[in-house]
Amino acid sequence: MLVRAARSSPSPYPPEAAAESRAREVARGLIRQLALPDAVSAPIAEHAARLGVTGGHLTESVRRATGRTPGQLLREARTREAKRLLSAGDLTVRQVAGRVGYPDPAYFSRFFRRETGMTPGAFRHAHRADHHLPHAQSIAESTGSS
């Protein structure tokens, strides 16, 4: 009975404003989830379940609030995390692919190239932390001589 009473009570906001507010809340929830490194490997359906909404409701809410789909936000988050992993660590492309939700490294490589214009290997080479050391200095450090 309380639920029925709560549903029937008038909202202080017009229906359109309340829908916009709910859509923004759902979109913020997805964006917060996608900011976590381990969350990018989960499919959209799992993110929807974590937020307590259906996949359709998630899509509608995110599109309404951001103008983009949850899939687009997930691809952007996966690309960001892949870039971070490729430039910061010694993980193989296969390991990076798995961590961002792509069990097939060949598919991940095609995805990454489509999103960034570079292969994962080329990106890694261009963005390594030690990439900017002068060549002679990096050789001297690797052989232990000065």
PDB file of C-alpha atoms in Angstrom:
ATOM      1  CA  MET A   1       0.000   0.000   0.000  1.00  0.00           C
ATOM      2  CA  LEU A   2       2.820   2.375   0.781  1.00  0.00           C
ATOM      3  CA  VAL A   3       4.341   1.742  -2.622  1.00  0.00           C
ATOM      4  CA  ARG A   4       1.017   2.455  -4.320  1.00  0.00           C
ATOM      5  CA  ALA A   5       0.631   5.647  -2.317  1.00  0.00           C
ATOM      6  CA  ALA A   6       4.159   6.772  -3.161  1.00  0.00           C
ATOM      7  CA  ARG A   7       3.606   6.104  -6.854  1.00  0.00           C
ATOM      8  CA  SER A   8       0.344   7.996  -6.914  1.00  0.00           C
ATOM      9  CA  SER A   9       1.653  11.061  -5.087  1.00  0.00           C
ATOM     10  CA  PRO A  10       2.424  13.917  -7.427  1.00  0.00           C
ATOM     11  CA  SER A  11       6.078  14.546  -8.161  1.00  0.00           C
ATOM     12  CA  PRO A  12       7.393  18.032  -7.360  1.00  0.00           C
ATOM     13  CA  TYR A  13       8.942  17.984 -10.857  1.00  0.00           C
ATOM     14  CA  PRO A  14       7.218  17.826 -14.218  1.00  0.00           C
ATOM     15  CA  PRO A  15       7.346  14.275 -15.666  1.00  0.00           C
ATOM     16  CA  GLU A  16       9.902  15.297 -18.299  1.00  0.00           C
ATOM     17  CA  ALA A  17      12.266  16.813 -15.703  1.00  0.00           C
ATOM     18  CA  ALA A  18      11.957  13.742 -13.488  1.00  0.00           C
ATOM     19  CA  ALA A  19      12.778  11.484 -16.451  1.00  0.00           C
ATOM     20  CA  GLU A  20      15.796  13.638 -17.323  1.00  0.00           C
ATOM     21  CA  SER A  21      16.984  13.475 -13.731  1.00  0.00           C
ATOM     22  CA  ARG A  22      16.652   9.677 -13.616  1.00  0.00           C
ATOM     23  CA  ALA A  23      18.427   9.363 -16.968  1.00  0.00           C
ATOM     24  CA  ARG A  24      21.343  11.491 -15.713  1.00  0.00           C
ATOM     25  CA  GLU A  25      21.536   9.392 -12.540  1.00  0.00           C
ATOM     26  CA  VAL A  26      21.704   6.131 -14.506  1.00  0.00           C
ATOM     27  CA  ALA A  27      24.284   7.588 -16.928  1.00  0.00           C
ATOM     28  CA  ARG A  28      26.443   8.818 -14.025  1.00  0.00           C
ATOM     29  CA  GLY A  29      26.264   5.353 -12.498  1.00  0.00           C
ATOM     30  CA  LEU A  30      27.515   3.764 -15.712  1.00  0.00           C
ATOM     31  CA  ILE A  31      30.284   6.344 -16.095  1.00  0.00           C
ATOM     32  CA  ARG A  32      31.394   5.721 -12.493  1.00  0.00           C
ATOM     33  CA  GLN A  33      31.493   1.982 -13.154  1.00  0.00           C
ATOM     34  CA  LEU A  34      33.479   2.421 -16.367  1.00  0.00           C
ATOM     35  CA  ALA A  35      36.059   4.530 -14.534  1.00  0.00           C
ATOM     36  CA  LEU A  36      37.138   1.414 -12.611  1.00  0.00           C
ATOM     37  CA  PRO A  37      39.918  -0.461 -14.451  1.00  0.00           C
ATOM     38  CA  ASP A  38      38.445  -3.917 -13.839  1.00  0.00           C
ATOM     39  CA  ALA A  39      34.950  -2.888 -14.958  1.00  0.00           C
ATOM     40  CA  VAL A  40      35.812  -2.367 -18.630  1.00  0.00           C
ATOM     41  CA  SER A  41      35.927  -6.102 -19.288  1.00  0.00           C
ATOM     42  CA  ALA A  42      32.262  -6.547 -18.296  1.00  0.00           C
ATOM     43  CA  PRO A  43      29.574  -6.476 -21.000  1.00  0.00           C
ATOM     44  CA  ILE A  44      26.848  -3.816 -21.021  1.00  0.00           C
ATOM     45  CA  ALA A  45      24.248  -6.295 -19.708  1.00  0.00           C
ATOM     46  CA  GLU A  46      26.355  -6.799 -16.584  1.00  0.00           C
ATOM     47  CA  HIS A  47      26.668  -3.051 -16.051  1.00  0.00           C
ATOM     48  CA  ALA A  48      22.892  -2.712 -16.399  1.00  0.00           C
ATOM     49  CA  ALA A  49      22.350  -5.469 -13.823  1.00  0.00           C
ATOM     50  CA  ARG A  50      24.784  -3.789 -11.414  1.00  0.00           C
ATOM     51  CA  LEU A  51      22.765  -0.581 -11.758  1.00  0.00           C
ATOM     52  CA  GLY A  52      19.501  -2.453 -11.270  1.00  0.00           C
ATOM     53  CA  VAL A  53      18.073  -1.576 -14.682  1.00  0.00           C
ATOM     54  CA  THR A  54      17.424  -3.442 -17.908  1.00  0.00           C
ATOM     55  CA  GLY A  55      19.726  -3.122 -20.891  1.00  0.00           C
ATOM     56  CA  GLY A  56      17.046  -1.223 -22.776  1.00  0.00           C
ATOM     57  CA  HIS A  57      16.519   1.225 -19.926  1.00  0.00           C
ATOM     58  CA  LEU A  58      20.282   1.734 -19.631  1.00  0.00           C
ATOM     59  CA  THR A  59      20.553   2.468 -23.347  1.00  0.00           C
ATOM     60  CA  GLU A  60      17.607   4.864 -23.296  1.00  0.00           C
ATOM     61  CA  SER A  61      18.844   6.680 -20.188  1.00  0.00           C
ATOM     62  CA  VAL A  62      22.456   7.013 -21.314  1.00  0.00           C
ATOM     63  CA  ARG A  63      21.428   8.183 -24.774  1.00  0.00           C
ATOM     64  CA  ARG A  64      19.033  10.718 -23.270  1.00  0.00           C
ATOM     65  CA  ALA A  65      21.648  12.051 -20.827  1.00  0.00           C
ATOM     66  CA  THR A  66      24.789  11.937 -22.983  1.00  0.00           C
ATOM     67  CA  GLY A  67      23.740  11.608 -26.609  1.00  0.00           C
ATOM     68  CA  ARG A  68      25.827   8.432 -26.835  1.00  0.00           C
ATOM     69  CA  THR A  69      25.081   4.762 -26.287  1.00  0.00           C
ATOM     70  CA  PRO A  70      26.418   2.619 -23.443  1.00  0.00           C
ATOM     71  CA  GLY A  71      28.347   0.667 -26.080  1.00  0.00           C
ATOM     72  CA  GLN A  72      30.127   3.828 -27.210  1.00  0.00           C
ATOM     73  CA  LEU A  73      31.020   4.711 -23.621  1.00  0.00           C
ATOM     74  CA  LEU A  74      32.271   1.171 -23.021  1.00  0.00           C
ATOM     75  CA  ARG A  75      34.439   1.233 -26.160  1.00  0.00           C
ATOM     76  CA  GLU A  76      35.920   4.585 -25.085  1.00  0.00           C
ATOM     77  CA  ALA A  77      36.653   3.224 -21.601  1.00  0.00           C
ATOM     78  CA  ARG A  78      38.188   0.045 -23.039  1.00  0.00           C
ATOM     79  CA  THR A  79      40.373   2.087 -25.370  1.00  0.00           C
ATOM     80  CA  ARG A  80      41.522   4.358 -22.513  1.00  0.00           C
ATOM     81  CA  GLU A  81      42.364   1.375 -20.298  1.00  0.00           C
ATOM     82  CA  ALA A  82      44.144  -0.447 -23.136  1.00  0.00           C
ATOM     83  CA  LYS A  83      46.243   2.662 -23.816  1.00  0.00           C
ATOM     84  CA  ARG A  84      47.134   2.881 -20.137  1.00  0.00           C
ATOM     85  CA  LEU A  85      48.112  -0.779 -19.938  1.00  0.00           C
ATOM     86  CA  LEU A  86      50.091  -0.707 -23.180  1.00  0.00           C
ATOM     87  CA  SER A  87      52.099   2.374 -22.253  1.00  0.00           C
ATOM     88  CA  ALA A  88      52.614   1.635 -18.568  1.00  0.00           C
ATOM     89  CA  GLY A  89      53.421  -2.028 -18.290  1.00  0.00           C
ATOM     90  CA  ASP A  90      55.045  -5.080 -19.712  1.00  0.00           C
ATOM     91  CA  LEU A  91      51.837  -6.958 -20.427  1.00  0.00           C
ATOM     92  CA  THR A  92      51.579  -8.712 -23.762  1.00  0.00           C
ATOM     93  CA  VAL A  93      48.938  -7.609 -26.239  1.00  0.00           C
ATOM     94  CA  ARG A  94      47.104 -10.862 -25.446  1.00  0.00           C
ATOM     95  CA  GLN A  95      47.074  -9.984 -21.719  1.00  0.00           C
ATOM     96  CA  VAL A  96      45.915  -6.414 -22.389  1.00  0.00           C
ATOM     97  CA  ALA A  97      43.170  -7.734 -24.677  1.00  0.00           C
ATOM     98  CA  GLY A  98      41.906 -10.061 -21.953  1.00  0.00           C
ATOM     99  CA  ARG A  99      41.946  -7.349 -19.310  1.00  0.00           C
ATOM    100  CA  VAL A 100      39.794  -5.031 -21.381  1.00  0.00           C
ATOM    101  CA  GLY A 101      37.247  -7.666 -22.364  1.00  0.00           C
ATOM    102  CA  TYR A 102      38.532  -9.155 -25.608  1.00  0.00           C
ATOM    103  CA  PRO A 103      39.479 -12.840 -25.303  1.00  0.00           C
ATOM    104  CA  ASP A 104      40.682 -12.850 -28.942  1.00  0.00           C
ATOM    105  CA  PRO A 105      43.856 -10.738 -29.307  1.00  0.00           C
ATOM    106  CA  ALA A 106      43.398 -10.487 -33.083  1.00  0.00           C
ATOM    107  CA  TYR A 107      39.932  -8.992 -32.625  1.00  0.00           C
ATOM    108  CA  PHE A 108      41.306  -6.662 -29.947  1.00  0.00           C
ATOM    109  CA  SER A 109      44.049  -5.512 -32.330  1.00  0.00           C
ATOM    110  CA  ARG A 110      41.462  -4.693 -35.015  1.00  0.00           C
ATOM    111  CA  PHE A 111      39.299  -2.897 -32.441  1.00  0.00           C
ATOM    112  CA  PHE A 112      42.263  -0.912 -31.106  1.00  0.00           C
ATOM    113  CA  ARG A 113      43.432   0.083 -34.573  1.00  0.00           C
ATOM    114  CA  ARG A 114      39.925   1.161 -35.561  1.00  0.00           C
ATOM    115  CA  GLU A 115      39.607   3.295 -32.401  1.00  0.00           C
ATOM    116  CA  THR A 116      43.107   4.821 -32.351  1.00  0.00           C
ATOM    117  CA  GLY A 117      44.492   4.534 -35.870  1.00  0.00           C
ATOM    118  CA  MET A 118      47.440   2.510 -34.532  1.00  0.00           C
ATOM    119  CA  THR A 119      48.098  -1.118 -33.776  1.00  0.00           C
ATOM    120  CA  PRO A 120      48.633  -1.962 -30.093  1.00  0.00           C
ATOM    121  CA  GLY A 121      52.321  -2.636 -30.777  1.00  0.00           C
ATOM    122  CA  ALA A 122      52.829   0.665 -32.587  1.00  0.00           C
ATOM    123  CA  PHE A 123      51.000   2.513 -29.818  1.00  0.00           C
ATOM    124  CA  ARG A 124      53.175   0.841 -27.182  1.00  0.00           C
ATOM    125  CA  HIS A 125      56.347   1.717 -29.062  1.00  0.00           C
ATOM    126  CA  ALA A 126      55.293   5.352 -29.446  1.00  0.00           C
ATOM    127  CA  HIS A 127      54.149   5.783 -25.831  1.00  0.00           C
ATOM    128  CA  ARG A 128      56.549   3.784 -23.692  1.00  0.00           C
ATOM    129  CA  ALA A 129      57.704   5.633 -20.569  1.00  0.00           C
ATOM    130  CA  ASP A 130      61.355   5.196 -21.599  1.00  0.00           C
ATOM    131  CA  HIS A 131      60.629   6.030 -25.244  1.00  0.00           C
ATOM    132  CA  HIS A 132      61.972   9.565 -24.886  1.00  0.00           C
ATOM    133  CA  LEU A 133      65.428   8.636 -23.573  1.00  0.00           C
ATOM    134  CA  PRO A 134      68.215   9.447 -25.995  1.00  0.00           C
ATOM    135  CA  HIS A 135      69.250   6.277 -27.836  1.00  0.00           C
ATOM    136  CA  ALA A 136      72.865   6.331 -26.605  1.00  0.00           C
ATOM    137  CA  GLN A 137      71.753   6.868 -23.005  1.00  0.00           C
ATOM    138  CA  SER A 138      69.299   3.972 -23.112  1.00  0.00           C
ATOM    139  CA  ILE A 139      71.947   1.669 -24.617  1.00  0.00           C
ATOM    140  CA  ALA A 140      74.481   2.690 -21.959  1.00  0.00           C
ATOM    141  CA  GLU A 141      71.958   2.022 -19.195  1.00  0.00           C
ATOM    142  CA  SER A 142      70.991  -1.386 -20.580  1.00  0.00           C
ATOM    143  CA  THR A 143      74.624  -2.564 -20.761  1.00  0.00           C
ATOM    144  CA  GLY A 144      75.569  -1.103 -17.393  1.00  0.00           C
ATOM    145  CA  SER A 145      78.331   1.088 -18.827  1.00  0.00           C
ATOM    146  CA  SER A 146      78.603   4.860 -18.792  1.00  0.00           C
TER     147      SER A 146
END
